[in-house]
PDB file of C-alpha atoms in Angstrom:
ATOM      1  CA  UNK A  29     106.108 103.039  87.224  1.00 60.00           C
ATOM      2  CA  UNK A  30     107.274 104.673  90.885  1.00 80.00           C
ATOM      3  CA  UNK A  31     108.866 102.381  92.690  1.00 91.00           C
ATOM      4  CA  UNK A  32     108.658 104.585  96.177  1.00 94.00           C
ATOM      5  CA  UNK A  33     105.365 105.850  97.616  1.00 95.00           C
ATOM      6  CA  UNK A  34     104.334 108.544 100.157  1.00 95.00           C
ATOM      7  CA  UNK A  35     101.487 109.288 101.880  1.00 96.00           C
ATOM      8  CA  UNK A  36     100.108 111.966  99.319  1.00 96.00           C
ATOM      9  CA  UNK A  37     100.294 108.677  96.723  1.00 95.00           C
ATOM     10  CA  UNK A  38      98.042 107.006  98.682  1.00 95.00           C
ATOM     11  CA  UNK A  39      95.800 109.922  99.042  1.00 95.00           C
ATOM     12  CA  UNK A  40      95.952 110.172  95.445  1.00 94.00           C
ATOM     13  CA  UNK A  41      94.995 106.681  95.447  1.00 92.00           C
ATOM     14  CA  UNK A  42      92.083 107.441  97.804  1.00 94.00           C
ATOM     15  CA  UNK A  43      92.907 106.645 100.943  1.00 95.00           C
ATOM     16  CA  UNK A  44      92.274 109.363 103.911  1.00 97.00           C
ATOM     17  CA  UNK A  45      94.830 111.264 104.887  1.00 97.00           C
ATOM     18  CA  UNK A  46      95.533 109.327 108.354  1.00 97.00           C
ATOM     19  CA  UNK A  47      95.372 105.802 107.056  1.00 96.00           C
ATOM     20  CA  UNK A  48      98.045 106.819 104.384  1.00 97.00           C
ATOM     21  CA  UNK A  49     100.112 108.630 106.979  1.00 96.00           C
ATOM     22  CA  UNK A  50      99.826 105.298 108.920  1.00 97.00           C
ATOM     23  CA  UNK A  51     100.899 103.167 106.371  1.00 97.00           C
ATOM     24  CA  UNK A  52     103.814 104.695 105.568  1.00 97.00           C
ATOM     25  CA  UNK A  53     104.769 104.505 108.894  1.00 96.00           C
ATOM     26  CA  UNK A  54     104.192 100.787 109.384  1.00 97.00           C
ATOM     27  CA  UNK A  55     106.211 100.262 106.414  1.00 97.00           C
ATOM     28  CA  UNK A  56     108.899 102.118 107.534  1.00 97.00           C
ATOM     29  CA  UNK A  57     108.897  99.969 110.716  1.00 97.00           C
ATOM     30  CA  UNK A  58     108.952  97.141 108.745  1.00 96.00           C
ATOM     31  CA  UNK A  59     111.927  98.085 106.723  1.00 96.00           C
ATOM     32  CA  UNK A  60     113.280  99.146 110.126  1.00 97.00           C
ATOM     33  CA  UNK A  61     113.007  95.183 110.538  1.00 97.00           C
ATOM     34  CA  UNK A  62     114.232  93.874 107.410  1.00 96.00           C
ATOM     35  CA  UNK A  63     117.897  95.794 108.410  1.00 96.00           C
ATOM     36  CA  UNK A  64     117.721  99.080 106.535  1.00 95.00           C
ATOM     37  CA  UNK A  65     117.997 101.266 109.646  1.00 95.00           C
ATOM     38  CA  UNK A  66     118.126 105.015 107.773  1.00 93.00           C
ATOM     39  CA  UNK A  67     113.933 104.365 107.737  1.00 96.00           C
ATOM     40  CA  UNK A  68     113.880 104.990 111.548  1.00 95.00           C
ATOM     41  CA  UNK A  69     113.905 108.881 110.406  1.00 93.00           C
ATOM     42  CA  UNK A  70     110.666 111.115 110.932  1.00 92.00           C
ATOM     43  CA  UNK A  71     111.806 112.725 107.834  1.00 93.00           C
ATOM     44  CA  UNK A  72     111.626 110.232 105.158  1.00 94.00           C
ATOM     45  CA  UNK A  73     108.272 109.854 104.030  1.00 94.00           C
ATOM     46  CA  UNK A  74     108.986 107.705 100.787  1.00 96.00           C
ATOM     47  CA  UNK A  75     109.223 103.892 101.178  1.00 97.00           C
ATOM     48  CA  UNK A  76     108.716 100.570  98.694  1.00 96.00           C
ATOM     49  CA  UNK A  77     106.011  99.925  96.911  1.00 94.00           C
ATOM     50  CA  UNK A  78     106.266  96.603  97.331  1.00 95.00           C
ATOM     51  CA  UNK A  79     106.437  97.399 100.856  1.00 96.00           C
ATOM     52  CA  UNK A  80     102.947  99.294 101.024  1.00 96.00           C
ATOM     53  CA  UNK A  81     101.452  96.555  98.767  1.00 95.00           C
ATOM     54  CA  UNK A  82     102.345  93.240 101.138  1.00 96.00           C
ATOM     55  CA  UNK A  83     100.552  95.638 104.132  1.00 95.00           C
ATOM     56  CA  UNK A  84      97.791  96.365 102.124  1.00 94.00           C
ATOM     57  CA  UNK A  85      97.619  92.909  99.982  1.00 94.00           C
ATOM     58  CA  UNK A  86      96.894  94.532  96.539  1.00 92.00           C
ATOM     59  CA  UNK A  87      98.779  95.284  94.022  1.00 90.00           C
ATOM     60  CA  UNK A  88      99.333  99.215  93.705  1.00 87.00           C
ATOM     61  CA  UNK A  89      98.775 100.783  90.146  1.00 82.00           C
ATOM     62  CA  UNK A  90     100.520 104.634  90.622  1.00 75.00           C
ATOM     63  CA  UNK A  91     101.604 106.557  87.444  1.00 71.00           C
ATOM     64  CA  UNK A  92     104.306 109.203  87.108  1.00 68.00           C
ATOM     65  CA  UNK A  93     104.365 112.243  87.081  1.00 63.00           C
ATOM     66  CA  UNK A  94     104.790 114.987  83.708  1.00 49.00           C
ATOM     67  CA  UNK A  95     106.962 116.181  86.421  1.00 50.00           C
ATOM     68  CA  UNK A  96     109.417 113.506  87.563  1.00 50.00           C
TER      69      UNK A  96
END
């Protein structure tokens, strides 16, 4: 099971393109707020799960890749 999500998860998931970008940027923010200030980067695009869940209140059920 993944334990960080981007945006192209979410799309994955089924969620449009500009809702998932948006979510992973509110959950960077709040990690921002929980202390973990290397999430204030417009570079990282890969944040908790648990994260993305507690914004969207569901529980999130993402498989790996054959990949890695």
């Amino acid at each position: 099971m993944k334990e960080l999500i981007t945006k192209d998860d979410l799309i994955q998931l089924g969620y449009p393109k500009y809702t998932s970008i948006r979510i992973i940027r509110q959950a960077k923010q709040m990690m921002v707020q929980k202390g973990y200030p290397f999430y204030n980067n417009k570079r990282l695009g890969r944040v908790p799960k648990m994260t993305v869940e507690s914004i969207l209140g569901c529980e999130l059920e993402l498989e790996e890749d054959s990949h890695g």
